[in-house]
CSV table of C-alpha atoms in Angstrom, one decimal:
chain,number,residue,atom,x,y,z
V,1,UNK,CA,50.7,46.0,26.7
V,2,UNK,CA,48.5,43.0,26.2
V,3,UNK,CA,49.4,40.8,23.2
V,4,UNK,CA,47.0,41.2,20.3
V,5,UNK,CA,45.9,37.8,19.0
V,6,UNK,CA,46.5,37.2,15.3
V,7,UNK,CA,43.3,37.7,13.3
V,8,UNK,CA,41.5,34.6,12.0
V,9,UNK,CA,42.3,34.0,8.3
V,10,UNK,CA,39.4,34.5,5.9
V,11,UNK,CA,37.2,31.4,5.0
V,12,UNK,CA,38.4,31.4,1.4
V,13,UNK,CA,42.0,31.2,2.5
V,14,UNK,CA,41.3,28.3,4.9
V,15,UNK,CA,39.4,26.5,2.1
V,16,UNK,CA,42.2,27.1,-0.4
V,17,UNK,CA,44.7,25.6,2.0
V,18,UNK,CA,42.5,22.6,2.5
V,19,UNK,CA,42.3,22.1,-1.3
V,20,UNK,CA,46.0,22.4,-1.7
V,21,UNK,CA,46.7,19.8,1.1
V,22,UNK,CA,44.2,17.5,-0.6
V,23,UNK,CA,45.9,17.8,-4.0
V,24,UNK,CA,49.3,17.3,-2.4
V,25,UNK,CA,48.1,14.0,-0.8
V,26,UNK,CA,46.6,12.8,-4.2
V,27,UNK,CA,49.7,13.6,-6.1
V,28,UNK,CA,52.1,12.0,-3.5
V,29,UNK,CA,49.8,9.0,-3.1
V,30,UNK,CA,49.5,9.7,0.6
V,31,UNK,CA,46.0,8.2,0.9
V,32,UNK,CA,44.6,4.7,1.2
V,33,UNK,CA,41.8,2.7,-0.5
V,34,UNK,CA,40.4,-0.4,1.3
V,35,UNK,CA,39.7,-3.8,-0.3
V,36,UNK,CA,36.2,-2.6,-1.5
V,37,UNK,CA,37.5,0.5,-3.2
V,38,UNK,CA,36.5,2.9,-0.4
V,39,UNK,CA,38.6,6.1,-0.5
V,40,UNK,CA,38.0,7.9,2.8
V,41,UNK,CA,40.1,10.9,1.8
V,42,UNK,CA,38.1,11.6,-1.4
V,43,UNK,CA,34.8,10.8,0.3
V,44,UNK,CA,35.4,13.2,3.2
V,45,UNK,CA,37.1,16.1,1.4
V,46,UNK,CA,35.3,16.1,-2.0
V,47,UNK,CA,32.1,14.0,-2.1
V,48,UNK,CA,30.7,15.0,1.3
V,49,UNK,CA,31.2,18.8,0.8
V,50,UNK,CA,29.7,18.5,-2.6
V,51,UNK,CA,26.5,16.9,-1.2
V,52,UNK,CA,26.3,19.1,1.9
V,53,UNK,CA,24.5,22.1,0.2
V,54,UNK,CA,21.9,19.7,-1.2
V,55,UNK,CA,21.5,18.1,2.3
V,56,UNK,CA,21.4,21.3,4.3
V,57,UNK,CA,19.8,23.9,2.1
V,58,UNK,CA,17.9,22.2,-0.7
V,59,UNK,CA,16.2,19.3,1.1
V,60,UNK,CA,16.7,20.8,4.6
V,61,UNK,CA,17.0,17.2,6.0
V,62,UNK,CA,16.0,16.6,9.6
V,63,UNK,CA,17.3,13.5,11.3
V,64,UNK,CA,15.4,11.7,14.1
V,65,UNK,CA,16.6,8.9,16.3
V,66,UNK,CA,20.4,9.0,15.7
V,67,UNK,CA,20.9,7.7,19.2
V,68,UNK,CA,19.6,4.4,17.9
V,69,UNK,CA,22.7,4.1,15.7
V,70,UNK,CA,25.6,2.7,17.8
V,71,UNK,CA,28.8,4.8,18.0
V,72,UNK,CA,31.0,1.7,17.2
V,73,UNK,CA,30.6,-1.8,15.9
V,74,UNK,CA,28.7,-3.4,13.1
V,75,UNK,CA,25.1,-2.8,12.4
V,76,UNK,CA,22.7,-3.0,9.4
V,77,UNK,CA,20.6,0.0,8.4
V,78,UNK,CA,17.6,-1.0,6.3
V,79,UNK,CA,15.7,1.8,4.6
V,80,UNK,CA,12.8,2.4,2.2
V,81,UNK,CA,13.9,3.4,-1.4
V,82,UNK,CA,12.2,6.0,-3.5
V,83,UNK,CA,12.5,9.1,-5.7
V,84,UNK,CA,13.3,7.9,-9.3
V,85,UNK,CA,17.0,8.7,-8.7
V,86,UNK,CA,18.7,7.3,-5.6
V,87,UNK,CA,19.3,10.6,-3.8
V,88,UNK,CA,17.9,9.0,-0.6
V,89,UNK,CA,20.9,6.8,-0.4
V,90,UNK,CA,23.3,9.8,-0.7
V,91,UNK,CA,21.3,11.8,1.9
V,92,UNK,CA,21.4,8.9,4.4
V,93,UNK,CA,25.1,8.7,4.0
V,94,UNK,CA,25.4,12.4,4.6
V,95,UNK,CA,23.0,12.3,7.6
V,96,UNK,CA,25.2,9.8,9.4
V,97,UNK,CA,28.5,11.4,8.4
V,98,UNK,CA,27.4,15.0,9.4
V,99,UNK,CA,24.9,14.5,12.2
V,100,UNK,CA,25.9,11.3,14.1
V,101,UNK,CA,28.1,12.1,17.2
V,102,UNK,CA,30.6,9.5,16.0
V,103,UNK,CA,30.4,10.7,12.3
V,104,UNK,CA,29.7,7.1,11.2
V,105,UNK,CA,30.3,6.1,7.6
V,106,UNK,CA,27.5,4.2,6.0
V,107,UNK,CA,28.7,1.5,3.6
V,108,UNK,CA,25.9,1.0,1.1
V,109,UNK,CA,25.1,-2.3,-0.7
V,110,UNK,CA,24.3,-1.4,-4.4
V,111,UNK,CA,22.8,-3.2,-7.4
V,112,UNK,CA,25.3,-4.5,-10.0
V,113,UNK,CA,23.8,-2.1,-12.6
V,114,UNK,CA,25.1,0.9,-10.6
V,115,UNK,CA,28.7,-0.4,-10.8
V,116,UNK,CA,28.4,-0.9,-14.5
V,117,UNK,CA,27.7,2.8,-15.1
V,118,UNK,CA,30.7,4.9,-16.2
V,119,UNK,CA,31.9,7.4,-13.6
V,120,UNK,CA,28.9,6.7,-11.3
V,121,UNK,CA,30.1,3.2,-10.4
V,122,UNK,CA,33.6,4.3,-9.6
V,123,UNK,CA,32.4,7.2,-7.5
V,124,UNK,CA,30.0,4.9,-5.6
V,125,UNK,CA,32.9,2.6,-4.7
V,126,UNK,CA,35.1,5.4,-3.6
V,127,UNK,CA,32.2,6.7,-1.4
V,128,UNK,CA,32.0,3.3,0.4
V,129,UNK,CA,29.5,1.3,-1.7
V,130,UNK,CA,29.9,-2.3,-2.7
V,131,UNK,CA,28.0,-5.0,-4.5
V,132,UNK,CA,24.8,-6.1,-2.7
V,133,UNK,CA,25.8,-9.7,-1.9
V,134,UNK,CA,25.9,-11.5,1.4
V,135,UNK,CA,29.6,-12.2,1.3
V,136,UNK,CA,30.6,-8.5,1.1
V,137,UNK,CA,27.9,-7.5,3.6
V,138,UNK,CA,29.0,-10.0,6.2
V,139,UNK,CA,32.7,-9.1,5.8
V,140,UNK,CA,31.9,-5.4,6.3
V,141,UNK,CA,29.6,-6.0,9.4
V,142,UNK,CA,32.0,-8.5,10.9
V,143,UNK,CA,34.8,-5.9,10.7
V,144,UNK,CA,32.6,-3.4,12.6
V,145,UNK,CA,31.2,-1.3,9.7
V,146,UNK,CA,27.8,0.3,9.5
V,147,UNK,CA,26.2,-1.2,6.4
V,148,UNK,CA,23.1,0.2,4.6
V,149,UNK,CA,20.7,-1.6,2.3
V,150,UNK,CA,17.6,-0.6,0.4
V,151,UNK,CA,15.8,-4.0,-0.1
V,152,UNK,CA,13.1,-2.6,-2.5
V,153,UNK,CA,15.9,-1.9,-5.1
V,154,UNK,CA,14.7,-0.5,-8.4
V,155,UNK,CA,11.1,-1.5,-7.6
V,156,UNK,CA,11.2,1.1,-4.9
V,157,UNK,CA,12.9,4.1,-6.7
V,158,UNK,CA,11.1,3.3,-10.0
V,159,UNK,CA,7.5,3.0,-8.7
V,160,UNK,CA,4.8,5.4,-10.0
V,161,UNK,CA,4.1,8.5,-8.0
V,162,UNK,CA,0.6,7.3,-7.2
V,163,UNK,CA,2.2,4.5,-5.2
V,164,UNK,CA,4.4,6.8,-3.1
V,165,UNK,CA,5.3,5.7,0.4
V,166,UNK,CA,3.8,2.2,-0.2
V,167,UNK,CA,6.7,-0.2,0.4
V,168,UNK,CA,7.4,-2.7,-2.3
V,169,UNK,CA,8.5,-6.3,-1.7
V,170,UNK,CA,11.7,-6.7,0.3
V,171,UNK,CA,13.1,-9.6,-1.7
V,172,UNK,CA,14.0,-12.9,-0.1
V,173,UNK,CA,15.4,-11.5,3.1
V,174,UNK,CA,19.1,-11.8,2.2
V,175,UNK,CA,19.9,-8.8,4.4
V,176,UNK,CA,18.4,-10.6,7.4
V,177,UNK,CA,20.4,-13.7,6.7
V,178,UNK,CA,23.6,-11.6,6.6
V,179,UNK,CA,22.7,-9.9,9.9
V,180,UNK,CA,21.9,-13.3,11.6
V,181,UNK,CA,25.3,-14.7,10.5
V,182,UNK,CA,27.2,-11.8,11.9
V,183,UNK,CA,24.9,-11.1,15.0
V,184,UNK,CA,24.6,-7.4,14.3
V,185,UNK,CA,21.5,-5.4,15.1
V,186,UNK,CA,19.1,-4.3,12.3
V,187,UNK,CA,18.2,-0.6,12.4
V,188,UNK,CA,15.0,0.3,10.5
V,189,UNK,CA,15.3,3.7,8.6
V,190,UNK,CA,12.3,5.6,7.3
V,191,UNK,CA,12.8,8.4,4.7
V,192,UNK,CA,10.1,11.0,3.9
V,193,UNK,CA,10.6,13.6,1.2
V,194,UNK,CA,12.4,11.6,-1.5
V,195,UNK,CA,9.2,10.6,-3.2
V,196,UNK,CA,8.5,14.2,-4.2
V,197,UNK,CA,11.9,15.0,-5.7
V,198,UNK,CA,11.2,13.5,-9.1
V,199,UNK,CA,7.5,12.5,-9.3
V,200,UNK,CA,7.4,9.6,-11.8
V,201,UNK,CA,4.2,9.9,-13.8
V,202,UNK,CA,5.2,7.7,-16.8
V,203,UNK,CA,7.8,5.4,-18.2
V,204,UNK,CA,9.2,5.0,-21.7
V,205,UNK,CA,9.7,1.3,-21.6
V,206,UNK,CA,11.2,0.8,-25.2
V,207,UNK,CA,13.8,3.5,-24.5
V,208,UNK,CA,14.6,1.9,-21.1
V,209,UNK,CA,15.2,-1.5,-22.8
V,210,UNK,CA,17.4,0.2,-25.4
V,211,UNK,CA,19.6,1.7,-22.7
V,212,UNK,CA,19.6,-1.4,-20.6
V,213,UNK,CA,17.9,0.5,-17.7
V,214,UNK,CA,15.1,-0.7,-15.4
V,215,UNK,CA,12.9,2.3,-16.5
V,216,UNK,CA,13.1,5.6,-18.3
V,217,UNK,CA,11.1,8.0,-16.2
V,218,UNK,CA,8.7,10.8,-17.2
V,219,UNK,CA,8.3,13.4,-14.6
V,220,UNK,CA,6.5,16.8,-14.7
V,221,UNK,CA,9.8,18.4,-15.6
V,222,UNK,CA,11.7,15.7,-17.5
V,223,UNK,CA,12.2,15.2,-20.4
V,224,UNK,CA,10.0,18.3,-21.1
V,225,UNK,CA,12.5,20.8,-19.7
V,226,UNK,CA,15.6,18.9,-20.9
V,227,UNK,CA,18.6,19.1,-18.5
V,228,UNK,CA,16.8,21.5,-16.3
V,229,UNK,CA,14.3,18.8,-15.6
V,230,UNK,CA,17.0,16.9,-13.8
V,231,UNK,CA,17.0,19.5,-11.0
V,232,UNK,CA,15.2,17.8,-8.1
V,233,UNK,CA,12.2,19.5,-6.5
V,234,UNK,CA,13.1,21.0,-3.1
V,235,UNK,CA,10.9,18.8,-0.9
V,236,UNK,CA,11.4,18.8,2.8
V,237,UNK,CA,13.0,15.6,4.1
V,238,UNK,CA,12.9,13.6,7.3
V,239,UNK,CA,15.1,10.6,8.0
V,240,UNK,CA,14.2,8.6,11.1
V,241,UNK,CA,16.4,5.8,12.5
V,242,UNK,CA,14.2,3.4,14.5
V,243,UNK,CA,15.0,1.3,17.6
V,244,UNK,CA,17.4,-1.5,16.7
V,245,UNK,CA,16.1,-5.0,16.3
V,246,UNK,CA,18.5,-7.1,18.4
V,247,UNK,CA,19.5,-10.5,17.1
V,248,UNK,CA,21.4,-11.6,20.2
V,249,UNK,CA,18.9,-14.4,20.9
V,250,UNK,CA,19.8,-16.1,17.6
V,251,UNK,CA,22.8,-18.0,16.3
V,252,UNK,CA,24.4,-17.9,12.8
V,253,UNK,CA,22.8,-21.3,12.1
V,254,UNK,CA,19.4,-19.6,12.3
V,255,UNK,CA,20.2,-17.8,9.1
V,256,UNK,CA,19.2,-21.1,7.4
V,257,UNK,CA,15.7,-21.1,8.8
V,258,UNK,CA,13.5,-19.6,6.0
V,259,UNK,CA,10.5,-19.0,8.2
V,260,UNK,CA,12.6,-17.0,10.8
V,261,UNK,CA,14.2,-15.0,8.0
V,262,UNK,CA,10.7,-14.3,6.5
V,263,UNK,CA,9.3,-13.2,9.9
V,264,UNK,CA,12.2,-10.9,10.7
V,265,UNK,CA,12.1,-9.4,7.2
V,266,UNK,CA,8.4,-8.7,7.6
V,267,UNK,CA,9.0,-7.2,11.0
V,268,UNK,CA,11.5,-4.7,9.6
V,269,UNK,CA,9.3,-3.9,6.6
V,270,UNK,CA,6.2,-3.3,8.8
V,271,UNK,CA,8.2,-1.1,11.2
V,272,UNK,CA,9.4,1.1,8.3
V,273,UNK,CA,5.9,1.3,6.8
V,274,UNK,CA,4.2,2.3,10.1
V,275,UNK,CA,6.9,4.9,10.7
V,276,UNK,CA,6.4,6.4,7.2
V,277,UNK,CA,2.7,6.7,7.9
V,278,UNK,CA,3.3,8.4,11.2
V,279,UNK,CA,5.8,10.9,9.6
V,280,UNK,CA,3.4,11.6,6.8
V,281,UNK,CA,0.5,12.3,9.2
V,282,UNK,CA,2.7,14.9,11.0
V,283,UNK,CA,3.8,16.6,7.8
V,284,UNK,CA,1.7,19.6,6.8
V,285,UNK,CA,3.3,20.6,3.5
V,286,UNK,CA,5.5,18.7,1.0
V,287,UNK,CA,7.9,21.6,0.7
V,288,UNK,CA,7.7,23.3,4.0
V,289,UNK,CA,7.4,20.3,6.3
């Protein structure tokens, strides 16, 4: 008589076992947090699964050019920023974690305001983010981490809907200086779809100042529909990673050359802008792709 293999346990049982193992590790302290506050166990077992339905089913994200992101070693991903709320940052993290062959973890550089927010700031750190300063960026890239930056900052995510997909100023090029000092490649990243999640049609400036926020948005659904207005519109997303810009021909001392930094910053910005225009020209429908 041939042996009958044991039946596969149901999915709910496997999921429950995973949850119990996670809770056991948390209670026993059997997990580690790095010097920046990154908690890989929490990020992989809680935050990534929570974001996956949004990534796969709501925005139906398609990734392009993942082969341009190295499997190992430091690199700097530079992306456009949009959408009123920074969902594009979370979806880019998810794209690299779920779709890249090496399941790379993107360590984001965030504005100081983000880390001042209760709960949000702590979760951002646990998910791998750190303050957007050259010292932290250089330490991460020198240790072989994949670092992500959105140089437009709040100017990008808070711009009016009429200015969608028009890149804002990229600051003074601090990200280029950090890449030059560490010698890592710069990978342009273009994101289409985020602009339509929360179309910003107005701004209540007095309320924003009262709350200490850069803006208080008015969208077609918020604040008109209350909490329901916080549900993002299900636009179809594309995230394209472009060909890396190698900095092998330069030395760390070149980071002090303002003209070189400006030219490289402009090159990255123009690459992202042209890619956005190309992706938009190929898109037939905001929600269907």
